[in-house]
Each structure stands twice: as C-alpha cells, then as structure tokens.
PDB file of C-alpha atoms and ligand atoms in Angstrom:
ATOM      1  CA  MET A   2       4.836   9.825 -11.758  1.00 42.00           C
ATOM      2  CA  ASN A   3       7.805   9.296 -13.994  1.00 46.00           C
ATOM      3  CA  GLN A   4       9.741   6.290 -12.667  1.00 52.00           C
ATOM      4  CA  LEU A   5      13.121   7.719 -13.687  1.00 52.00           C
ATOM      5  CA  ASN A   6      12.626  10.771 -11.351  1.00 73.00           C
ATOM      6  CA  THR A   7      11.459   8.620  -8.450  1.00 88.00           C
ATOM      7  CA  ARG A   8      13.826   8.765  -5.540  1.00 94.00           C
ATOM      8  CA  ILE A   9      13.764   6.014  -3.006  1.00 97.00           C
ATOM      9  CA  LEU A  10      15.458   6.134   0.329  1.00 98.00           C
ATOM     10  CA  VAL A  11      16.526   2.672   1.687  1.00 98.00           C
ATOM     11  CA  VAL A  12      17.104   2.639   5.469  1.00 98.00           C
ATOM     12  CA  GLU A  13      18.865  -0.709   6.109  1.00 97.00           C
ATOM     13  CA  ASP A  14      21.964  -1.627   8.192  1.00 96.00           C
ATOM     14  CA  GLU A  15      22.708  -4.983   6.603  1.00 94.00           C
ATOM     15  CA  PRO A  16      24.999  -4.216   3.694  1.00 95.00           C
ATOM     16  CA  LYS A  17      23.893  -7.265   1.766  1.00 94.00           C
ATOM     17  CA  VAL A  18      20.206  -6.449   2.001  1.00 93.00           C
ATOM     18  CA  ALA A  19      20.826  -2.853   1.311  1.00 96.00           C
ATOM     19  CA  SER A  20      22.802  -3.365  -1.766  1.00 96.00           C
ATOM     20  CA  PHE A  21      20.493  -6.077  -3.019  1.00 94.00           C
ATOM     21  CA  VAL A  22      17.547  -3.604  -2.820  1.00 96.00           C
ATOM     22  CA  GLN A  23      19.618  -0.684  -4.198  1.00 96.00           C
ATOM     23  CA  ARG A  24      20.687  -2.753  -7.239  1.00 96.00           C
ATOM     24  CA  GLY A  25      17.311  -4.064  -7.924  1.00 95.00           C
ATOM     25  CA  LEU A  26      15.747  -0.581  -7.712  1.00 95.00           C
ATOM     26  CA  GLU A  27      18.415   0.935 -10.058  1.00 93.00           C
ATOM     27  CA  LYS A  28      17.947  -1.978 -12.518  1.00 92.00           C
ATOM     28  CA  ASN A  29      14.225  -1.022 -12.659  1.00 91.00           C
ATOM     29  CA  GLY A  30      14.878   2.582 -13.396  1.00 88.00           C
ATOM     30  CA  PHE A  31      14.441   4.043  -9.835  1.00 92.00           C
ATOM     31  CA  SER A  32      17.028   6.244  -8.098  1.00 93.00           C
ATOM     32  CA  ALA A  33      17.982   4.726  -4.690  1.00 96.00           C
ATOM     33  CA  GLU A  34      20.105   5.904  -1.807  1.00 97.00           C
ATOM     34  CA  ILE A  35      21.021   4.010   1.295  1.00 97.00           C
ATOM     35  CA  ALA A  36      21.136   5.038   4.948  1.00 98.00           C
ATOM     36  CA  PHE A  37      22.847   2.520   7.147  1.00 97.00           C
ATOM     37  CA  ASP A  38      21.327   3.581  10.568  1.00 98.00           C
ATOM     38  CA  GLY A  39      18.245   5.304  11.924  1.00 97.00           C
ATOM     39  CA  LEU A  40      19.975   8.686  12.605  1.00 97.00           C
ATOM     40  CA  MET A  41      21.420   8.779   9.068  1.00 97.00           C
ATOM     41  CA  GLY A  42      18.038   7.822   7.723  1.00 98.00           C
ATOM     42  CA  LYS A  43      16.548  10.768   9.513  1.00 97.00           C
ATOM     43  CA  ARG A  44      19.165  13.254   8.266  1.00 97.00           C
ATOM     44  CA  MET A  45      18.800  12.029   4.585  1.00 97.00           C
ATOM     45  CA  PHE A  46      15.021  12.179   4.741  1.00 97.00           C
ATOM     46  CA  GLU A  47      15.171  15.793   6.154  1.00 95.00           C
ATOM     47  CA  THR A  48      17.656  16.951   3.510  1.00 93.00           C
ATOM     48  CA  GLY A  49      16.767  14.785   0.440  1.00 91.00           C
ATOM     49  CA  ASP A  50      13.686  15.003  -1.592  1.00 88.00           C
ATOM     50  CA  TYR A  51      12.345  11.442  -1.609  1.00 94.00           C
ATOM     51  CA  ASP A  52       9.255   9.848  -3.090  1.00 92.00           C
ATOM     52  CA  LEU A  53       9.110   6.662  -1.003  1.00 96.00           C
ATOM     53  CA  ILE A  54      11.022   5.179   1.888  1.00 97.00           C
ATOM     54  CA  ILE A  55      11.891   1.463   2.487  1.00 97.00           C
ATOM     55  CA  LEU A  56      12.493   1.192   6.247  1.00 96.00           C
ATOM     56  CA  ASP A  57      14.126  -1.674   8.228  1.00 94.00           C
ATOM     57  CA  ILE A  58      12.982  -2.038  11.827  1.00 91.00           C
ATOM     58  CA  ASN A  59      16.074  -3.153  13.695  1.00 90.00           C
ATOM     59  CA  LEU A  60      18.521  -0.443  13.094  1.00 94.00           C
ATOM     60  CA  PRO A  61      21.412   1.141  15.099  1.00 96.00           C
ATOM     61  CA  TYR A  62      20.842   4.429  16.961  1.00 96.00           C
ATOM     62  CA  LYS A  63      17.163   4.757  16.081  1.00 95.00           C
ATOM     63  CA  ASN A  64      14.856   1.871  15.241  1.00 93.00           C
ATOM     64  CA  GLY A  65      12.483   1.834  12.228  1.00 93.00           C
ATOM     65  CA  PHE A  66       9.310   2.324  14.362  1.00 92.00           C
ATOM     66  CA  GLU A  67      10.712   5.400  15.923  1.00 94.00           C
ATOM     67  CA  LEU A  68      12.001   6.859  12.603  1.00 96.00           C
ATOM     68  CA  CYS A  69       8.666   6.100  10.975  1.00 95.00           C
ATOM     69  CA  LYS A  70       6.800   8.028  13.680  1.00 93.00           C
ATOM     70  CA  GLU A  71       9.287  10.996  13.419  1.00 95.00           C
ATOM     71  CA  ILE A  72       8.776  11.038   9.541  1.00 95.00           C
ATOM     72  CA  ARG A  73       5.065  10.934   9.890  1.00 92.00           C
ATOM     73  CA  SER A  74       5.074  13.971  12.276  1.00 91.00           C
ATOM     74  CA  SER A  75       6.338  16.162   9.469  1.00 90.00           C
ATOM     75  CA  ASN A  76       5.163  14.224   6.374  1.00 90.00           C
ATOM     76  CA  GLN A  77       1.828  12.422   6.184  1.00 84.00           C
ATOM     77  CA  LYS A  78       1.961  11.449   2.511  1.00 85.00           C
ATOM     78  CA  ILE A  79       5.369   9.943   1.681  1.00 91.00           C
ATOM     79  CA  PRO A  80       4.782   6.154   1.275  1.00 93.00           C
ATOM     80  CA  ILE A  81       6.630   4.015   3.815  1.00 94.00           C
ATOM     81  CA  ILE A  82       7.312   0.225   3.466  1.00 94.00           C
ATOM     82  CA  MET A  83       8.737  -1.496   6.522  1.00 91.00           C
ATOM     83  CA  LEU A  84      11.032  -4.439   6.274  1.00 89.00           C
ATOM     84  CA  THR A  85      11.591  -6.890   9.181  1.00 79.00           C
ATOM     85  CA  ALA A  86      12.875 -10.296   9.963  1.00 75.00           C
ATOM     86  CA  LEU A  87      10.093 -10.460  12.628  1.00 64.00           C
ATOM     87  CA  GLY A  88       6.944 -11.583  11.014  1.00 60.00           C
ATOM     88  CA  THR A  89       4.492 -11.742  13.832  1.00 64.00           C
ATOM     89  CA  THR A  90       1.119 -10.089  13.507  1.00 63.00           C
ATOM     90  CA  GLU A  91       2.052  -7.697  16.446  1.00 64.00           C
ATOM     91  CA  ASP A  92       5.081  -6.308  14.465  1.00 66.00           C
ATOM     92  CA  LYS A  93       2.985  -5.824  11.540  1.00 64.00           C
ATOM     93  CA  LEU A  94       0.325  -3.942  13.437  1.00 65.00           C
ATOM     94  CA  SER A  95       2.790  -1.825  15.203  1.00 72.00           C
ATOM     95  CA  GLY A  96       4.254  -0.922  11.955  1.00 71.00           C
ATOM     96  CA  PHE A  97       0.843   0.317  10.742  1.00 74.00           C
ATOM     97  CA  ASP A  98       0.330   2.100  14.143  1.00 76.00           C
ATOM     98  CA  TYR A  99       3.495   4.049  13.606  1.00 79.00           C
ATOM     99  CA  GLY A 100       2.226   5.098  10.083  1.00 82.00           C
ATOM    100  CA  ALA A 101       3.808   2.586   7.714  1.00 88.00           C
ATOM    101  CA  ASP A 102       1.805   1.964   4.441  1.00 87.00           C
ATOM    102  CA  ASP A 103       2.947  -1.513   3.771  1.00 87.00           C
ATOM    103  CA  TYR A 104       5.081  -4.260   5.299  1.00 85.00           C
ATOM    104  CA  LEU A 105       7.379  -6.956   4.005  1.00 88.00           C
ATOM    105  CA  VAL A 106       8.954  -9.928   5.946  1.00 86.00           C
ATOM    106  CA  LYS A 107      12.510 -10.778   5.250  1.00 85.00           C
ATOM    107  CA  PRO A 108      13.639 -12.691   3.257  1.00 86.00           C
ATOM    108  CA  PHE A 109      11.509 -11.403   0.471  1.00 89.00           C
ATOM    109  CA  GLU A 110      11.659 -11.703  -3.315  1.00 91.00           C
ATOM    110  CA  PHE A 111      12.635  -8.422  -5.058  1.00 94.00           C
ATOM    111  CA  ARG A 112       9.659  -8.541  -7.381  1.00 92.00           C
ATOM    112  CA  GLU A 113       7.415  -8.626  -4.389  1.00 92.00           C
ATOM    113  CA  LEU A 114       8.953  -5.430  -3.008  1.00 95.00           C
ATOM    114  CA  LEU A 115       8.806  -3.894  -6.522  1.00 93.00           C
ATOM    115  CA  ALA A 116       5.094  -4.762  -6.732  1.00 91.00           C
ATOM    116  CA  ARG A 117       4.455  -3.078  -3.466  1.00 91.00           C
ATOM    117  CA  ILE A 118       6.358   0.016  -4.486  1.00 94.00           C
ATOM    118  CA  ARG A 119       4.562   0.470  -7.734  1.00 88.00           C
ATOM    119  CA  SER A 120       1.226   0.088  -6.150  1.00 85.00           C
ATOM    120  CA  LEU A 121       1.883   2.708  -3.394  1.00 87.00           C
ATOM    121  CA  LEU A 122       3.326   5.086  -6.127  1.00 85.00           C
ATOM    122  CA  LYS A 123       0.321   4.506  -8.301  1.00 77.00           C
ATOM    123  CA  ARG A 124      -2.020   5.381  -5.312  1.00 75.00           C
ATOM    124  CA  ILE A 125      -0.212   8.672  -5.026  1.00 70.00           C
ATOM    125  CA  SER A 126      -0.590   9.382  -8.708  1.00 65.00           C
ATOM    126  CA  ILE A 127      -4.205   8.592  -8.811  1.00 61.00           C
ATOM    127  CA  ALA A 128      -4.704  10.877  -5.847  1.00 60.00           C
ATOM    128  CA  GLU A 129      -2.762  13.641  -7.481  1.00 61.00           C
ATOM    129  CA  THR A 130      -4.345  13.508 -11.034  1.00 53.00           C
ATOM    130  CA  GLY A 131      -7.658  12.029 -10.514  1.00 58.00           C
ATOM    131  CA  GLY A 132     -10.985  13.655  -9.147  1.00 58.00           C
ATOM    132  CA  ASN A 133     -10.758  14.167  -5.407  1.00 80.00           C
ATOM    133  CA  ILE A 134     -13.772  12.228  -4.293  1.00 82.00           C
ATOM    134  CA  LEU A 135     -15.526   9.165  -5.614  1.00 85.00           C
ATOM    135  CA  THR A 136     -18.965   8.397  -4.592  1.00 83.00           C
ATOM    136  CA  PHE A 137     -21.604   5.627  -5.047  1.00 86.00           C
ATOM    137  CA  LEU A 138     -24.873   5.827  -3.175  1.00 83.00           C
ATOM    138  CA  ASP A 139     -23.909   6.555   0.469  1.00 86.00           C
ATOM    139  CA  LEU A 140     -20.267   5.516  -0.071  1.00 91.00           C
ATOM    140  CA  GLU A 141     -17.685   8.244  -0.305  1.00 89.00           C
ATOM    141  CA  VAL A 142     -13.930   7.870  -0.910  1.00 91.00           C
ATOM    142  CA  ASN A 143     -11.640  10.915  -0.750  1.00 88.00           C
ATOM    143  CA  LEU A 144      -8.514  10.324  -2.908  1.00 85.00           C
ATOM    144  CA  ASN A 145      -6.518  13.190  -1.247  1.00 81.00           C
ATOM    145  CA  THR A 146      -7.135  12.223   2.382  1.00 85.00           C
ATOM    146  CA  TYR A 147      -7.806   8.545   1.947  1.00 89.00           C
ATOM    147  CA  GLU A 148     -10.905   8.980   4.073  1.00 91.00           C
ATOM    148  CA  VAL A 149     -13.677   6.407   3.361  1.00 95.00           C
ATOM    149  CA  LYS A 150     -17.143   6.949   4.641  1.00 92.00           C
ATOM    150  CA  ARG A 151     -20.364   4.990   4.313  1.00 93.00           C
ATOM    151  CA  ASN A 152     -23.700   6.727   5.465  1.00 86.00           C
ATOM    152  CA  GLY A 153     -21.417   9.362   7.053  1.00 86.00           C
ATOM    153  CA  LYS A 154     -19.582   6.863   9.174  1.00 92.00           C
ATOM    154  CA  LYS A 155     -15.810   6.850   8.813  1.00 94.00           C
ATOM    155  CA  ILE A 156     -14.236   3.501   7.806  1.00 96.00           C
ATOM    156  CA  ASP A 157     -10.693   2.438   8.210  1.00 95.00           C
ATOM    157  CA  LEU A 158      -9.130   0.598   5.434  1.00 94.00           C
ATOM    158  CA  THR A 159      -5.603  -0.780   4.725  1.00 90.00           C
ATOM    159  CA  GLN A 160      -3.686   0.492   1.730  1.00 87.00           C
ATOM    160  CA  LYS A 161      -4.573  -2.597  -0.341  1.00 88.00           C
ATOM    161  CA  GLU A 162      -8.278  -2.465   0.691  1.00 93.00           C
ATOM    162  CA  PHE A 163      -8.252   1.125  -0.237  1.00 94.00           C
ATOM    163  CA  ALA A 164      -6.780   0.517  -3.635  1.00 93.00           C
ATOM    164  CA  LEU A 165      -9.152  -2.281  -4.361  1.00 94.00           C
ATOM    165  CA  LEU A 166     -12.173  -0.299  -3.414  1.00 96.00           C
ATOM    166  CA  VAL A 167     -10.993   2.665  -5.546  1.00 94.00           C
ATOM    167  CA  TYR A 168     -10.610   0.317  -8.504  1.00 94.00           C
ATOM    168  CA  LEU A 169     -14.129  -1.046  -7.969  1.00 95.00           C
ATOM    169  CA  LEU A 170     -15.487   2.366  -7.610  1.00 92.00           C
ATOM    170  CA  ARG A 171     -13.841   3.653 -10.849  1.00 89.00           C
ATOM    171  CA  ASN A 172     -15.586   0.640 -12.576  1.00 90.00           C
ATOM    172  CA  LYS A 173     -18.836   0.836 -10.848  1.00 87.00           C
ATOM    173  CA  GLY A 174     -21.702  -1.074 -12.535  1.00 86.00           C
ATOM    174  CA  ARG A 175     -19.103  -3.047 -14.605  1.00 89.00           C
ATOM    175  CA  VAL A 176     -17.874  -6.512 -13.818  1.00 93.00           C
ATOM    176  CA  VAL A 177     -14.164  -6.594 -13.310  1.00 94.00           C
ATOM    177  CA  SER A 178     -12.300  -9.928 -13.535  1.00 92.00           C
ATOM    178  CA  ARG A 179      -9.783 -11.305 -11.013  1.00 90.00           C
ATOM    179  CA  VAL A 180      -7.104 -10.843 -13.802  1.00 87.00           C
ATOM    180  CA  ASP A 181      -7.979  -7.079 -14.053  1.00 89.00           C
ATOM    181  CA  ILE A 182      -7.878  -6.677 -10.396  1.00 91.00           C
ATOM    182  CA  ALA A 183      -4.548  -8.521  -9.985  1.00 87.00           C
ATOM    183  CA  GLU A 184      -2.990  -6.294 -12.732  1.00 86.00           C
ATOM    184  CA  LYS A 185      -4.451  -3.060 -11.709  1.00 85.00           C
ATOM    185  CA  VAL A 186      -4.446  -3.249  -7.951  1.00 86.00           C
ATOM    186  CA  TRP A 187      -1.534  -5.619  -7.240  1.00 80.00           C
ATOM    187  CA  ASP A 188       0.559  -5.129 -10.327  1.00 75.00           C
ATOM    188  CA  ILE A 189       0.991  -8.744 -10.703  1.00 72.00           C
ATOM    189  CA  THR A 190      -0.019 -11.300 -13.390  1.00 73.00           C
ATOM    190  CA  PHE A 191      -2.993 -13.320 -12.055  1.00 70.00           C
ATOM    191  CA  ASP A 192      -2.158 -16.766 -10.826  1.00 70.00           C
ATOM    192  CA  THR A 193      -5.250 -18.906 -10.535  1.00 63.00           C
ATOM    193  CA  GLY A 194      -3.638 -20.878  -7.715  1.00 65.00           C
ATOM    194  CA  THR A 195      -3.879 -17.842  -5.410  1.00 72.00           C
ATOM    195  CA  ASN A 196      -7.034 -16.609  -3.603  1.00 82.00           C
ATOM    196  CA  VAL A 197      -5.484 -13.429  -2.439  1.00 84.00           C
ATOM    197  CA  ILE A 198      -8.023 -11.281  -4.321  1.00 88.00           C
ATOM    198  CA  ASP A 199     -10.950 -13.118  -2.899  1.00 90.00           C
ATOM    199  CA  VAL A 200      -9.447 -12.791   0.514  1.00 90.00           C
ATOM    200  CA  TYR A 201      -9.136  -8.971   0.255  1.00 92.00           C
ATOM    201  CA  VAL A 202     -12.542  -8.643  -1.341  1.00 95.00           C
ATOM    202  CA  ASN A 203     -13.849 -10.442   1.740  1.00 94.00           C
ATOM    203  CA  PHE A 204     -11.984  -8.049   4.024  1.00 94.00           C
ATOM    204  CA  LEU A 205     -13.486  -5.145   2.157  1.00 96.00           C
ATOM    205  CA  ARG A 206     -16.991  -6.481   2.361  1.00 96.00           C
ATOM    206  CA  LYS A 207     -16.737  -6.919   6.079  1.00 96.00           C
ATOM    207  CA  LYS A 208     -15.948  -3.083   6.338  1.00 96.00           C
ATOM    208  CA  ILE A 209     -17.971  -1.607   3.537  1.00 96.00           C
ATOM    209  CA  ASP A 210     -21.106  -3.941   3.431  1.00 95.00           C
ATOM    210  CA  LYS A 211     -21.517  -5.914   6.698  1.00 94.00           C
ATOM    211  CA  ASP A 212     -23.221  -3.269   8.684  1.00 93.00           C
ATOM    212  CA  PHE A 213     -24.878  -1.405   5.841  1.00 91.00           C
ATOM    213  CA  SER A 214     -27.505  -1.735   3.339  1.00 88.00           C
ATOM    214  CA  PRO A 215     -27.738  -2.245   0.347  1.00 88.00           C
ATOM    215  CA  LYS A 216     -24.790  -4.446  -0.206  1.00 93.00           C
ATOM    216  CA  LEU A 217     -22.378  -2.987  -2.835  1.00 94.00           C
ATOM    217  CA  ILE A 218     -19.781  -5.471  -3.622  1.00 95.00           C
ATOM    218  CA  HIS A 219     -21.123  -8.559  -5.478  1.00 94.00           C
ATOM    219  CA  THR A 220     -19.664 -11.606  -6.863  1.00 94.00           C
ATOM    220  CA  GLN A 221     -20.224 -12.612 -10.521  1.00 90.00           C
ATOM    221  CA  THR A 222     -19.663 -16.293 -10.325  1.00 88.00           C
ATOM    222  CA  GLY A 223     -16.761 -17.430 -12.407  1.00 84.00           C
ATOM    223  CA  VAL A 224     -16.007 -13.910 -13.672  1.00 88.00           C
ATOM    224  CA  GLY A 225     -15.147 -11.527 -10.870  1.00 93.00           C
ATOM    225  CA  TYR A 226     -16.646  -8.764  -8.902  1.00 95.00           C
ATOM    226  CA  ILE A 227     -19.057  -5.781  -9.491  1.00 93.00           C
ATOM    227  CA  LEU A 228     -19.853  -2.720  -7.412  1.00 94.00           C
ATOM    228  CA  LYS A 229     -23.558  -2.165  -7.531  1.00 91.00           C
ATOM    229  CA  ALA A 230     -26.592  -1.833  -5.253  1.00 86.00           C
ATOM    230  CA  GLY A 231     -28.141  -5.189  -4.493  1.00 79.00           C
ATOM    231  CA  LYS A 232     -29.433  -7.704  -1.826  1.00 68.00           C
ATOM    232  CA  GLU A 233     -26.930 -10.633  -1.642  1.00 57.00           C
TER     233      GLU A 233
HETATM  234 CA1   CA B 303      18.437  -4.524  10.558  1.00 94.26          CA
END
C-alpha cells in the first residue's frame, strides 16, 4: 500500500490530541482527517474512503465502543486502533470485543502509534498480495480471513500474535533473530532491554503448541526462534 494514498480517519474530541495525531500523520506522509464526535465519525466513515481508523473511546453523542461495533457491522476489514485514557485490562478487552485491532493508552508517544499503524497496514498488504493460506504440518493460517487452525481446531490470536506467526511461517525451517522479528513484525529497532518479543512468543506458544504435538516454535539460544517440528 502506498503510504501517500493512505487515508486515516481520526475520531477524537480533544482538539489538542486530534491535531497532535493529525500533524504527526501528515508529517509521515499519510492523509488524515478528524471527526470531533462519534456521530461525525460515523458520517465520515460512511461517506469517505478510509484505510484505517483511530478511535477515541470517550466521545460526545456516540462513544468509541458503539461506533466500533457499527463500523464492524458493515466493514470487517478496516483496521481500527482505539485510544483511551482508561488503561485497565477490562477496557482493553472490551475494545477487542467490539472489533478493534489494536489499542493504545493515552498519553502515548507518536512513534508508538505510527508503529501500530504501519504494522496493521502491513498485515493488510500481506493479505492482499501474498498467497492466501500458509501451512506447516497441521498448522494452517488463512491470510484473507485471519483464521488459524491447528489439527483442524480453530485458534484465536491477537493481531500481534497473528503477525508474529505469519512471520515465523514465512521463514519456516530458518532461525529468525529477535532483531528481525522486531523490525518485521513490530516495525521497531530492537532494544536489548525489552523482552516484548519473548513475551509474545510465549503467548503464541501457549495457543499454538501447548495442547498439540509436535511443538513447532523453538528457541535457538542466544540467536532467536525457529518454526520446525521438534520435541522441546
Ligand atoms: Ca475523548
């Protein structure tokens, strides 16, 4: 997807936050439009042709959860990132329940938002241009529907877990370093002080490997990870 043609709808009622996000997006080559309340957001979504939506939760007239649900009833694909000042796990979970793809707690750094946007757009472009189904042994990943199955059993993954699994699958049988994963999946430069990649690999293992055999995701000590059939 050409970034210059990428249109982002920002639904945010705080003028400061809205213009901070809009300026940042435009500086990075995106086109960004602001809706200052939930109803305006809905109207703009229905009449505009957007590629991604950034959605605040506490909004006048219609809150972000309601708007997210309404958008999803007519459009399953458009990536939605929710913004909120409330950072409890419950809020995060309800955001995902209503169909959000990602979630950011205010105050946030713009580069963090940018990384999430790029990662979601990358997922879309992988799905549009790549093969439709990736497989390895009894593991099956559909890039169009985001459906993941192992031994015929459906597995629910978060957006990040999905992106990580797709990356491992595209490199099956090859060791991928944490640096590679950070760049390709998170769009960030790897910082050795963070264990975010190991944490996500463990989330993924619990879902993909824990109840199945053989184990597919393996640690290559000191190097990174590899997708292959093995005991471990
Ligand atoms: Ca608000």
